[in-house]
Amino acid sequence: MIVRIFNDQQYRLDDGLHGELNDLDDAVVAAVDAGDESAYLATFAALLKFVRDHGTPLPEDELVGSDVLIPADDFSFDEAAREFTGEGLVPDPTEA
């Protein structure tokens, strides 16, 4: 799976990590739905860290479509309230 973090780069993640990535995405959505900004900041940071820690950065000259697009680190709580809704940014592993 290819994941792009805006203002960063693309990462290749093992497909076996899809469920863990989806769980983090669900946690971000739950924090936003609850109106809990501090939980949002913590879970969104954990989502970005997960991708960076487990992904392999793609060379900048390798053009590959992204399966998942994640906003940059400075994505605000108000912006998240508009984007992190429903199923979130990461498709459910059973639907991917």
Coordinates of C-alpha atoms in Angstrom, one line a residue:
M1 CA 0.0 0.0 0.0
I2 CA 1.3 3.5 -0.9
V3 CA 0.6 6.3 1.6
R4 CA 1.3 9.9 1.0
I5 CA 1.7 12.4 3.8
F6 CA 1.2 15.9 2.4
N7 CA 4.3 18.2 2.7
D8 CA 6.3 15.1 3.3
Q9 CA 6.6 12.2 0.9
Q10 CA 5.2 8.8 -0.1
Y11 CA 5.8 5.6 1.9
R12 CA 5.3 2.0 0.9
L13 CA 3.6 0.1 3.8
D14 CA 3.3 -3.7 4.0
D15 CA -0.3 -4.6 3.2
G16 CA -0.3 -6.6 6.5
L17 CA -0.2 -3.3 8.4
H18 CA -3.5 -2.1 6.8
G19 CA -5.6 -3.1 9.8
E20 CA -3.3 -1.2 12.3
L21 CA -3.3 1.9 10.1
N22 CA -7.1 1.7 9.9
D23 CA -7.4 1.3 13.7
L24 CA -5.4 4.5 14.1
D25 CA -7.5 6.3 11.5
D26 CA -10.6 5.2 13.4
A27 CA -9.2 6.6 16.6
V28 CA -8.6 9.9 14.9
V29 CA -12.2 10.0 13.7
A30 CA -13.5 9.0 17.1
A31 CA -11.5 11.9 18.7
V32 CA -12.9 14.4 16.2
D33 CA -16.4 13.1 16.6
A34 CA -16.1 13.5 20.4
G35 CA -14.9 17.0 20.0
D36 CA -11.7 16.1 21.9
E37 CA -8.9 18.2 20.5
S38 CA -6.2 16.8 22.7
A39 CA -7.1 13.2 21.8
Y40 CA -7.1 14.3 18.1
L41 CA -3.6 15.7 18.4
A42 CA -2.3 12.6 20.1
T43 CA -3.9 10.1 17.7
F44 CA -3.1 12.0 14.6
A45 CA 0.5 12.3 15.6
A46 CA 0.5 8.5 16.3
L47 CA -1.0 7.9 12.8
L48 CA 1.8 9.9 11.2
K49 CA 4.4 8.3 13.3
F50 CA 3.1 4.8 12.4
V51 CA 3.5 5.6 8.7
R52 CA 6.9 7.0 9.1
D53 CA 8.2 4.3 11.4
H54 CA 6.8 1.3 9.4
G55 CA 6.9 2.7 5.9
T56 CA 9.7 2.8 3.4
P57 CA 10.1 6.2 1.8
L58 CA 9.8 6.1 -2.0
P59 CA 12.4 7.9 -4.1
E60 CA 11.1 11.3 -5.2
D61 CA 11.6 10.3 -8.9
E62 CA 9.3 7.2 -8.5
L63 CA 5.8 8.1 -9.6
V64 CA 3.2 5.9 -8.0
G65 CA -0.4 6.6 -7.2
S66 CA -1.3 6.8 -3.5
D67 CA -3.8 4.4 -1.9
V68 CA -4.1 6.7 1.1
L69 CA -3.6 10.5 1.4
I70 CA -2.9 11.9 4.9
P71 CA -2.8 15.6 5.7
A72 CA 0.4 17.2 7.0
D73 CA 1.5 17.4 10.6
D74 CA 0.0 20.9 11.1
F75 CA -3.5 19.8 10.1
S76 CA -5.8 21.6 12.5
F77 CA -8.6 20.2 14.6
D78 CA -11.1 22.4 12.7
E79 CA -9.8 21.1 9.4
A80 CA -9.9 17.5 10.7
A81 CA -13.6 18.0 11.6
R82 CA -14.3 18.5 7.9
E83 CA -12.1 15.6 6.6
F84 CA -12.0 12.9 9.3
T85 CA -15.6 11.8 9.2
G86 CA -17.4 8.5 8.7
E87 CA -14.8 5.8 7.7
G88 CA -11.9 8.3 7.9
L89 CA -9.1 8.4 5.4
V90 CA -8.1 4.8 5.4
P91 CA -10.5 2.3 3.7
D92 CA -11.6 -0.6 5.8
P93 CA -9.2 -3.6 5.1
T94 CA -12.1 -5.8 4.1
E95 CA -13.1 -3.2 1.5
A96 CA -9.6 -2.4 0.2

